[in-house]
mmCIF file of C-alpha atoms in Angstrom:
data_model
loop_
_atom_site.group_PDB
_atom_site.id
_atom_site.type_symbol
_atom_site.label_atom_id
_atom_site.label_comp_id
_atom_site.label_asym_id
_atom_site.label_seq_id
_atom_site.Cartn_x
_atom_site.Cartn_y
_atom_site.Cartn_z
ATOM 1 C CA UNK A 19 0.000 0.000 0.000
ATOM 2 C CA UNK A 20 1.318 3.450 -0.932
ATOM 3 C CA UNK A 21 2.313 5.789 1.909
ATOM 4 C CA UNK A 22 3.405 8.806 -0.132
ATOM 5 C CA UNK A 23 1.064 11.811 -0.345
ATOM 6 C CA UNK A 24 -1.426 11.718 -3.203
ATOM 7 C CA UNK A 25 -2.119 14.882 -5.192
ATOM 8 C CA UNK A 26 -5.827 15.651 -5.126
ATOM 9 C CA UNK A 27 -7.622 16.466 -8.355
ATOM 10 C CA UNK A 28 -9.504 19.735 -8.870
ATOM 11 C CA UNK A 29 -13.230 20.067 -8.258
ATOM 12 C CA UNK A 30 -16.299 21.192 -10.190
ATOM 13 C CA UNK A 31 -19.941 21.660 -9.281
ATOM 14 C CA UNK A 32 -22.505 18.919 -9.965
ATOM 15 C CA UNK A 33 -25.254 20.477 -12.070
ATOM 16 C CA UNK A 34 -26.201 24.063 -11.313
ATOM 17 C CA UNK A 35 -26.610 23.838 -7.548
ATOM 18 C CA UNK A 36 -25.130 20.516 -6.444
ATOM 19 C CA UNK A 37 -22.071 19.739 -4.336
ATOM 20 C CA UNK A 38 -18.463 20.202 -5.392
ATOM 21 C CA UNK A 39 -17.095 16.915 -6.738
ATOM 22 C CA UNK A 40 -13.784 15.780 -8.160
ATOM 23 C CA UNK A 41 -13.367 16.529 -11.862
ATOM 24 C CA UNK A 42 -12.968 12.778 -12.353
ATOM 25 C CA UNK A 43 -15.236 10.188 -10.758
ATOM 26 C CA UNK A 44 -15.038 6.434 -10.185
ATOM 27 C CA UNK A 45 -17.096 3.733 -11.875
ATOM 28 C CA UNK A 46 -17.487 0.814 -9.454
ATOM 29 C CA UNK A 47 -19.231 -1.616 -11.835
ATOM 30 C CA UNK A 48 -16.241 -3.823 -12.617
ATOM 31 C CA UNK A 49 -15.644 -4.628 -8.958
ATOM 32 C CA UNK A 50 -18.688 -6.897 -8.888
ATOM 33 C CA UNK A 51 -19.317 -8.182 -12.392
ATOM 34 C CA UNK A 52 -18.678 -8.123 -16.134
ATOM 35 C CA UNK A 53 -14.851 -8.002 -16.177
ATOM 36 C CA UNK A 54 -13.869 -11.317 -14.592
ATOM 37 C CA UNK A 55 -12.812 -12.161 -11.044
ATOM 38 C CA UNK A 56 -11.986 -9.431 -8.525
ATOM 39 C CA UNK A 57 -9.437 -9.305 -5.710
ATOM 40 C CA UNK A 58 -11.733 -7.914 -3.018
ATOM 41 C CA UNK A 59 -8.882 -6.651 -0.818
ATOM 42 C CA UNK A 60 -7.293 -4.756 -3.712
ATOM 43 C CA UNK A 61 -10.672 -3.340 -4.705
ATOM 44 C CA UNK A 62 -11.247 -2.003 -1.177
ATOM 45 C CA UNK A 63 -7.798 -0.406 -1.194
ATOM 46 C CA UNK A 64 -8.655 1.200 -4.535
ATOM 47 C CA UNK A 65 -11.816 2.648 -3.031
ATOM 48 C CA UNK A 66 -9.783 4.174 -0.216
ATOM 49 C CA UNK A 67 -7.506 5.733 -2.824
ATOM 50 C CA UNK A 68 -10.467 7.512 -4.435
ATOM 51 C CA UNK A 69 -10.988 9.643 -1.334
ATOM 52 C CA UNK A 70 -7.257 10.255 -0.951
ATOM 53 C CA UNK A 71 -7.073 11.494 -4.567
ATOM 54 C CA UNK A 72 -10.207 13.654 -4.382
ATOM 55 C CA UNK A 73 -12.251 11.320 -6.590
ATOM 56 C CA UNK A 74 -15.524 11.892 -4.778
ATOM 57 C CA UNK A 75 -18.250 10.907 -7.280
ATOM 58 C CA UNK A 76 -18.664 7.144 -6.806
ATOM 59 C CA UNK A 77 -20.929 5.490 -9.370
ATOM 60 C CA UNK A 78 -22.829 2.208 -9.015
ATOM 61 C CA UNK A 79 -26.192 0.719 -10.041
ATOM 62 C CA UNK A 80 -28.654 -1.828 -8.716
ATOM 63 C CA UNK A 81 -28.035 -4.048 -11.762
ATOM 64 C CA UNK A 82 -24.296 -4.457 -11.107
ATOM 65 C CA UNK A 83 -24.000 -7.907 -9.607
ATOM 66 C CA UNK A 84 -27.773 -7.826 -8.984
ATOM 67 C CA UNK A 85 -27.255 -5.536 -6.007
ATOM 68 C CA UNK A 86 -23.865 -6.936 -4.948
ATOM 69 C CA UNK A 87 -22.005 -3.790 -6.036
ATOM 70 C CA UNK A 88 -24.154 -1.575 -3.819
ATOM 71 C CA UNK A 89 -23.628 -3.967 -0.903
ATOM 72 C CA UNK A 90 -19.866 -3.955 -1.506
ATOM 73 C CA UNK A 91 -19.829 -0.154 -1.293
ATOM 74 C CA UNK A 92 -21.806 0.014 1.971
ATOM 75 C CA UNK A 93 -18.853 -0.303 4.411
ATOM 76 C CA UNK A 94 -16.842 2.253 2.420
ATOM 77 C CA UNK A 95 -19.776 4.672 2.499
ATOM 78 C CA UNK A 96 -20.191 4.171 6.241
ATOM 79 C CA UNK A 97 -16.595 5.266 6.737
ATOM 80 C CA UNK A 98 -16.605 8.152 4.228
ATOM 81 C CA UNK A 99 -20.206 9.329 3.869
ATOM 82 C CA UNK A 100 -19.421 13.038 4.201
ATOM 83 C CA UNK A 101 -16.598 12.839 1.663
ATOM 84 C CA UNK A 102 -18.453 11.004 -1.111
ATOM 85 C CA UNK A 103 -21.190 11.879 -3.587
ATOM 86 C CA UNK A 104 -22.889 8.537 -4.208
ATOM 87 C CA UNK A 105 -24.642 7.854 -7.513
ATOM 88 C CA UNK A 106 -26.723 4.781 -8.241
ATOM 89 C CA UNK A 107 -29.270 3.815 -10.874
ATOM 90 C CA UNK A 108 -32.506 1.962 -11.536
ATOM 91 C CA UNK A 109 -34.311 0.680 -14.637
ATOM 92 C CA UNK A 110 -32.617 -2.541 -15.744
ATOM 93 C CA UNK A 111 -34.442 -5.576 -14.389
ATOM 94 C CA UNK A 112 -32.810 -8.974 -13.951
ATOM 95 C CA UNK A 113 -34.102 -12.388 -12.875
ATOM 96 C CA UNK A 114 -32.370 -14.794 -10.499
ATOM 97 C CA UNK A 115 -33.632 -17.793 -12.479
ATOM 98 C CA UNK A 116 -32.410 -16.451 -15.847
ATOM 99 C CA UNK A 117 -28.927 -14.849 -15.847
ATOM 100 C CA UNK A 118 -29.375 -13.598 -19.414
ATOM 101 C CA UNK A 119 -32.662 -11.796 -18.762
ATOM 102 C CA UNK A 120 -32.664 -8.011 -19.073
ATOM 103 C CA UNK A 121 -35.629 -5.673 -19.321
ATOM 104 C CA UNK A 122 -36.030 -1.920 -18.962
ATOM 105 C CA UNK A 123 -38.643 -0.777 -16.443
ATOM 106 C CA UNK A 124 -39.428 2.916 -15.922
ATOM 107 C CA UNK A 125 -42.812 2.531 -14.235
ATOM 108 C CA UNK A 126 -43.409 4.722 -11.154
ATOM 109 C CA UNK A 127 -44.150 1.635 -9.047
ATOM 110 C CA UNK A 128 -40.842 0.040 -10.051
ATOM 111 C CA UNK A 129 -38.952 3.257 -9.338
ATOM 112 C CA UNK A 130 -40.362 3.434 -5.804
ATOM 113 C CA UNK A 131 -39.484 -0.196 -5.152
ATOM 114 C CA UNK A 132 -35.990 0.215 -6.592
ATOM 115 C CA UNK A 133 -34.992 3.210 -4.501
ATOM 116 C CA UNK A 134 -35.982 1.462 -1.275
ATOM 117 C CA UNK A 135 -33.927 -1.591 -2.226
ATOM 118 C CA UNK A 136 -30.878 0.523 -3.093
ATOM 119 C CA UNK A 137 -31.087 2.514 0.140
ATOM 120 C CA UNK A 138 -31.210 -0.741 2.082
ATOM 121 C CA UNK A 139 -28.253 -2.330 0.282
ATOM 122 C CA UNK A 140 -26.144 0.822 0.521
ATOM 123 C CA UNK A 141 -27.171 1.298 4.165
ATOM 124 C CA UNK A 142 -27.698 5.040 3.702
ATOM 125 C CA UNK A 143 -30.592 7.411 4.331
ATOM 126 C CA UNK A 144 -30.440 9.347 1.073
ATOM 127 C CA UNK A 145 -28.970 8.805 -2.403
ATOM 128 C CA UNK A 146 -27.011 11.823 -3.624
ATOM 129 C CA UNK A 147 -27.583 11.268 -7.362
ATOM 130 C CA UNK A 148 -30.223 8.871 -8.685
ATOM 131 C CA UNK A 149 -30.136 7.963 -12.366
ATOM 132 C CA UNK A 150 -32.616 6.422 -14.736
ATOM 133 C CA UNK A 151 -30.208 3.858 -16.203
ATOM 134 C CA UNK A 152 -32.084 3.342 -19.480
ATOM 135 C CA UNK A 153 -35.170 4.859 -21.061
ATOM 136 C CA UNK A 154 -38.311 2.823 -21.769
ATOM 137 C CA UNK A 155 -40.117 4.742 -24.546
ATOM 138 C CA UNK A 156 -43.337 2.855 -23.739
ATOM 139 C CA UNK A 157 -43.658 4.716 -20.407
ATOM 140 C CA UNK A 158 -44.434 8.452 -20.702
ATOM 141 C CA UNK A 159 -41.283 10.300 -19.703
ATOM 142 C CA UNK A 160 -43.205 12.762 -17.544
ATOM 143 C CA UNK A 161 -44.533 9.880 -15.440
ATOM 144 C CA UNK A 162 -41.091 8.401 -14.853
ATOM 145 C CA UNK A 163 -39.336 11.685 -14.123
ATOM 146 C CA UNK A 164 -42.313 12.759 -12.020
ATOM 147 C CA UNK A 165 -41.873 9.645 -9.877
ATOM 148 C CA UNK A 166 -38.167 10.428 -9.523
ATOM 149 C CA UNK A 167 -38.998 13.999 -8.523
ATOM 150 C CA UNK A 168 -41.290 12.646 -5.812
ATOM 151 C CA UNK A 169 -38.285 10.843 -4.322
ATOM 152 C CA UNK A 170 -36.540 14.207 -4.020
ATOM 153 C CA UNK A 171 -39.560 15.691 -2.245
ATOM 154 C CA UNK A 172 -39.607 12.694 0.105
ATOM 155 C CA UNK A 173 -35.937 13.229 0.977
ATOM 156 C CA UNK A 174 -34.791 9.857 -0.370
ATOM 157 C CA UNK A 175 -32.813 11.372 -3.242
ATOM 158 C CA UNK A 176 -30.996 14.709 -3.538
ATOM 159 C CA UNK A 177 -30.379 15.073 -7.278
ATOM 160 C CA UNK A 178 -31.652 13.396 -10.433
ATOM 161 C CA UNK A 179 -29.738 12.005 -13.383
ATOM 162 C CA UNK A 180 -30.436 10.311 -16.707
ATOM 163 C CA UNK A 181 -28.382 7.897 -18.787
ATOM 164 C CA UNK A 182 -28.347 7.310 -22.554
ATOM 165 C CA UNK A 183 -30.969 9.911 -23.474
ATOM 166 C CA UNK A 184 -31.093 12.235 -26.456
ATOM 167 C CA UNK A 185 -30.957 16.005 -26.255
ATOM 168 C CA UNK A 186 -34.717 16.237 -26.830
ATOM 169 C CA UNK A 187 -35.352 13.718 -24.042
ATOM 170 C CA UNK A 188 -33.074 15.608 -21.665
ATOM 171 C CA UNK A 189 -34.995 18.824 -22.304
ATOM 172 C CA UNK A 190 -38.316 17.027 -21.828
ATOM 173 C CA UNK A 191 -37.185 15.610 -18.496
ATOM 174 C CA UNK A 192 -35.738 18.918 -17.323
ATOM 175 C CA UNK A 193 -39.116 20.573 -17.869
ATOM 176 C CA UNK A 194 -40.532 18.198 -15.234
ATOM 177 C CA UNK A 195 -37.682 18.493 -12.711
ATOM 178 C CA UNK A 196 -34.085 19.811 -12.871
ATOM 179 C CA UNK A 197 -31.588 17.177 -13.989
ATOM 180 C CA UNK A 198 -28.115 17.411 -12.432
ATOM 181 C CA UNK A 199 -26.236 14.900 -14.576
ATOM 182 C CA UNK A 200 -26.392 13.026 -17.857
ATOM 183 C CA UNK A 201 -24.363 9.817 -18.026
ATOM 184 C CA UNK A 202 -23.652 8.293 -21.426
ATOM 185 C CA UNK A 203 -20.751 6.628 -23.192
ATOM 186 C CA UNK A 204 -18.287 9.212 -24.492
ATOM 187 C CA UNK A 205 -14.719 8.605 -25.546
ATOM 188 C CA UNK A 206 -12.331 9.110 -28.414
ATOM 189 C CA UNK A 207 -13.974 5.920 -29.805
ATOM 190 C CA UNK A 208 -17.637 6.757 -29.029
ATOM 191 C CA UNK A 209 -19.111 10.159 -29.860
ATOM 192 C CA UNK A 210 -22.836 9.473 -30.446
ATOM 193 C CA UNK A 211 -23.683 11.960 -27.685
ATOM 194 C CA UNK A 212 -22.385 14.869 -29.722
ATOM 195 C CA UNK A 213 -25.408 14.588 -32.041
ATOM 196 C CA UNK A 214 -27.737 16.317 -29.576
ATOM 197 C CA UNK A 215 -27.159 15.406 -25.920
ATOM 198 C CA UNK A 216 -24.010 17.459 -25.374
ATOM 199 C CA UNK A 217 -25.587 20.659 -26.685
ATOM 200 C CA UNK A 218 -28.672 20.154 -24.513
ATOM 201 C CA UNK A 219 -26.543 19.512 -21.414
ATOM 202 C CA UNK A 220 -24.552 22.673 -22.110
ATOM 203 C CA UNK A 221 -27.727 24.701 -22.567
ATOM 204 C CA UNK A 222 -29.301 23.432 -19.329
ATOM 205 C CA UNK A 223 -26.216 23.425 -17.108
ATOM 206 C CA UNK A 224 -26.276 19.630 -16.765
ATOM 207 C CA UNK A 225 -23.019 17.908 -15.799
ATOM 208 C CA UNK A 226 -21.959 15.321 -18.373
ATOM 209 C CA UNK A 227 -20.670 12.068 -16.876
ATOM 210 C CA UNK A 228 -18.971 9.962 -19.573
ATOM 211 C CA UNK A 229 -18.924 6.242 -18.852
ATOM 212 C CA UNK A 230 -16.427 3.888 -20.532
ATOM 213 C CA UNK A 231 -14.082 6.810 -21.297
ATOM 214 C CA UNK A 232 -11.313 4.230 -21.813
ATOM 215 C CA UNK A 233 -13.322 2.137 -24.264
ATOM 216 C CA UNK A 234 -13.739 -0.601 -21.636
ATOM 217 C CA UNK A 235 -9.966 -0.990 -21.511
ATOM 218 C CA UNK A 236 -9.389 -1.226 -25.256
ATOM 219 C CA UNK A 237 -7.905 2.291 -25.409
ATOM 220 C CA UNK A 238 -5.398 1.367 -22.693
ATOM 221 C CA UNK A 239 -4.021 -1.629 -24.543
ATOM 222 C CA UNK A 240 -5.287 -3.969 -21.815
ATOM 223 C CA UNK A 241 -6.427 -6.328 -24.582
ATOM 224 C CA UNK A 242 -6.277 -6.460 -28.363
ATOM 225 C CA UNK A 243 -9.054 -8.956 -29.134
ATOM 226 C CA UNK A 244 -11.639 -9.672 -26.463
ATOM 227 C CA UNK A 245 -12.501 -13.005 -28.001
ATOM 228 C CA UNK A 246 -8.931 -14.254 -27.609
ATOM 229 C CA UNK A 247 -7.504 -12.273 -24.702
ATOM 230 C CA UNK A 248 -10.239 -12.131 -22.070
ATOM 231 C CA UNK A 249 -11.590 -14.752 -19.684
ATOM 232 C CA UNK A 250 -14.923 -16.520 -19.976
ATOM 233 C CA UNK A 251 -17.698 -14.440 -18.457
ATOM 234 C CA UNK A 252 -16.151 -11.126 -19.533
ATOM 235 C CA UNK A 253 -18.946 -9.325 -21.354
ATOM 236 C CA UNK A 254 -16.532 -7.500 -23.657
ATOM 237 C CA UNK A 255 -16.226 -10.774 -25.564
ATOM 238 C CA UNK A 256 -19.731 -10.016 -26.900
ATOM 239 C CA UNK A 257 -19.198 -6.379 -27.882
ATOM 240 C CA UNK A 258 -18.818 -6.151 -31.666
ATOM 241 C CA UNK A 259 -16.027 -3.600 -31.800
ATOM 242 C CA UNK A 260 -13.675 -5.600 -29.592
ATOM 243 C CA UNK A 261 -13.520 -8.938 -31.424
ATOM 244 C CA UNK A 262 -12.308 -10.408 -34.697
ATOM 245 C CA UNK A 263 -11.736 -8.200 -37.732
ATOM 246 C CA UNK A 264 -13.303 -5.222 -35.947
ATOM 247 C CA UNK A 265 -10.767 -5.461 -33.129
ATOM 248 C CA UNK A 266 -7.893 -5.671 -35.595
ATOM 249 C CA UNK A 267 -9.107 -2.623 -37.498
ATOM 250 C CA UNK A 268 -9.775 -0.651 -34.326
ATOM 251 C CA UNK A 269 -6.377 -1.429 -32.803
ATOM 252 C CA UNK A 270 -4.786 0.280 -35.808
ATOM 253 C CA UNK A 271 -6.695 3.459 -34.921
ATOM 254 C CA UNK A 272 -4.790 3.756 -31.644
ATOM 255 C CA UNK A 273 -1.515 4.854 -33.275
ATOM 256 C CA UNK A 274 -2.153 8.595 -32.634
ATOM 257 C CA UNK A 275 -2.804 7.815 -28.956
ATOM 258 C CA UNK A 276 0.555 6.048 -28.725
ATOM 259 C CA UNK A 277 2.327 8.932 -30.464
ATOM 260 C CA UNK A 278 0.808 11.582 -28.204
ATOM 261 C CA UNK A 279 1.381 9.489 -25.084
ATOM 262 C CA UNK A 280 5.083 9.181 -25.911
ATOM 263 C CA UNK A 281 5.355 12.943 -26.363
ATOM 264 C CA UNK A 282 3.828 13.560 -22.922
ATOM 265 C CA UNK A 283 5.631 10.729 -21.137
ATOM 266 C CA UNK A 284 2.143 9.420 -20.383
ATOM 267 C CA UNK A 285 0.107 6.263 -20.981
ATOM 268 C CA UNK A 286 -2.486 5.852 -23.718
ATOM 269 C CA UNK A 287 -5.100 5.651 -20.940
ATOM 270 C CA UNK A 288 -4.089 9.091 -19.714
ATOM 271 C CA UNK A 289 -4.269 10.590 -23.189
ATOM 272 C CA UNK A 290 -7.712 9.043 -23.796
ATOM 273 C CA UNK A 291 -8.923 10.456 -20.481
ATOM 274 C CA UNK A 292 -7.331 13.842 -21.129
ATOM 275 C CA UNK A 293 -9.270 13.980 -24.403
ATOM 276 C CA UNK A 294 -12.536 13.353 -22.532
ATOM 277 C CA UNK A 295 -11.690 15.849 -19.780
ATOM 278 C CA UNK A 296 -10.940 18.488 -22.430
ATOM 279 C CA UNK A 297 -14.433 18.148 -23.878
ATOM 280 C CA UNK A 298 -15.341 20.584 -21.091
ATOM 281 C CA UNK A 299 -13.438 23.377 -22.851
ATOM 282 C CA UNK A 300 -14.401 22.240 -26.352
ATOM 283 C CA UNK A 301 -18.144 22.238 -25.644
ATOM 284 C CA UNK A 302 -18.424 24.626 -22.694
ATOM 285 C CA UNK A 303 -19.901 22.272 -20.115
ATOM 286 C CA UNK A 304 -18.865 20.418 -16.971
ATOM 287 C CA UNK A 305 -17.458 16.951 -17.730
ATOM 288 C CA UNK A 306 -16.748 14.322 -15.045
ATOM 289 C CA UNK A 307 -15.730 10.973 -16.582
ATOM 290 C CA UNK A 308 -16.003 7.837 -14.432
ATOM 291 C CA UNK A 309 -13.264 5.384 -15.429
ATOM 292 C CA UNK A 310 -13.352 2.175 -13.446
ATOM 293 C CA UNK A 311 -10.501 0.093 -12.102
ATOM 294 C CA UNK A 312 -9.813 -2.445 -9.382
ATOM 295 C CA UNK A 313 -6.208 -1.337 -8.815
ATOM 296 C CA UNK A 314 -4.928 1.626 -6.792
ATOM 297 C CA UNK A 315 -2.070 2.178 -9.251
ATOM 298 C CA UNK A 316 -4.491 2.495 -12.178
ATOM 299 C CA UNK A 317 -6.721 4.888 -10.253
ATOM 300 C CA UNK A 318 -3.764 7.197 -9.603
ATOM 301 C CA UNK A 319 -2.708 6.858 -13.250
ATOM 302 C CA UNK A 320 -6.228 7.898 -14.279
ATOM 303 C CA UNK A 321 -6.286 10.955 -12.015
ATOM 304 C CA UNK A 322 -2.969 12.033 -13.509
ATOM 305 C CA UNK A 323 -4.833 12.597 -16.773
ATOM 306 C CA UNK A 324 -6.642 15.561 -15.235
ATOM 307 C CA UNK A 325 -3.301 17.403 -15.251
ATOM 308 C CA UNK A 326 -2.560 16.814 -18.948
ATOM 309 C CA UNK A 327 -3.552 19.397 -21.564
ATOM 310 C CA UNK A 328 -3.574 18.325 -25.197
ATOM 311 C CA UNK A 329 -2.572 20.837 -27.859
ATOM 312 C CA UNK A 330 -4.776 21.816 -30.774
ATOM 313 C CA UNK A 331 -2.537 19.732 -33.030
ATOM 314 C CA UNK A 332 -2.886 16.695 -30.768
ATOM 315 C CA UNK A 333 -6.653 17.069 -30.588
ATOM 316 C CA UNK A 334 -6.720 17.247 -34.383
ATOM 317 C CA UNK A 335 -4.875 13.912 -34.581
ATOM 318 C CA UNK A 336 -7.532 12.289 -32.394
ATOM 319 C CA UNK A 337 -10.526 13.962 -34.039
ATOM 320 C CA UNK A 338 -11.187 11.485 -36.897
ATOM 321 C CA UNK A 339 -10.853 8.282 -34.862
ATOM 322 C CA UNK A 340 -14.481 7.828 -33.770
ATOM 323 C CA UNK A 341 -15.743 8.084 -37.322
ATOM 324 C CA UNK A 342 -13.522 5.169 -38.362
ATOM 325 C CA UNK A 343 -14.374 2.726 -35.544
ATOM 326 C CA UNK A 344 -15.678 -0.636 -36.767
ATOM 327 C CA UNK A 345 -18.580 -2.245 -34.900
ATOM 328 C CA UNK A 346 -21.271 -1.011 -32.514
ATOM 329 C CA UNK A 347 -20.896 -0.333 -28.805
ATOM 330 C CA UNK A 348 -23.315 -3.164 -27.949
ATOM 331 C CA UNK A 349 -24.622 -6.194 -29.846
ATOM 332 C CA UNK A 350 -28.093 -4.690 -29.300
ATOM 333 C CA UNK A 351 -28.146 -0.897 -29.525
ATOM 334 C CA UNK A 352 -31.914 -0.539 -29.012
ATOM 335 C CA UNK A 353 -31.615 0.843 -25.460
ATOM 336 C CA UNK A 354 -29.065 3.513 -26.335
ATOM 337 C CA UNK A 355 -29.729 7.142 -27.127
ATOM 338 C CA UNK A 356 -28.238 6.589 -30.593
ATOM 339 C CA UNK A 357 -31.156 4.327 -31.456
ATOM 340 C CA UNK A 358 -33.649 7.132 -30.737
ATOM 341 C CA UNK A 359 -31.892 10.013 -32.469
ATOM 342 C CA UNK A 360 -33.948 11.556 -35.254
#
């Protein structure tokens, strides 16, 4: 365990009137599921490092490990409640008797049931930021957001967030109740959100929280072909852009990242994160990416990216990459905002 002082990252405000949070957050998903086995002791040490480094937005969801991720975070929250802004999510249903089952549920009744379950697992009295994880177009948005707003009035939730919504949907929701954060995939490989969501977030003063800013590890060089390099049970083996011919083609797109990283004496992960962090200046909004890791050393590497500034020339080298990526983000894109863009 490191004993040397850790440099804290800078802070920004969540939404228009929320708390100050670190300019980089932490995605806890991989601790419990999706990326293979986890060393629980190392993961707990990594969580401690978040507070030491000023990474105060901790992101989870009820679907991660079917509640196990929230339960894992509970002892950490008990020790650091005043230092952490806790975000969790509802909407993706799973079934114990069918591991492959997924459904999106935005009904007010489901929302009320979900928040109570999350509060219990997290062992807290109030959720700082509560997201709708995915949108169900069959449920009127005003009903769903109205039910979320009721949670704020009841004191069970402080701020509301949405994930994978379009700019038009964000504006529609905001008309019902202020939205503090929009979480969607955004990276040098994935720029769907720039079609409409980014502009709407800028207009409304909504903090943008990019998930998978490191392309689920692909941008770091952690693997070259998910089908060959990753263990059974790793869900990246089923993501089209990370396997076979797509993976080969996409790996070739990383050459500018390697070139820029060498010039900065940095890693490709840091350059990819610096690109995401710099979207704040490019688009004029608050951006708080949430890379995930289970290792303290990687967390500190990630926070180092907040102190890297890419030149106009370097940004220009990275600009065309997303348009050349082969393969979709998911095998089924129907629940993403990209599927509902006009």
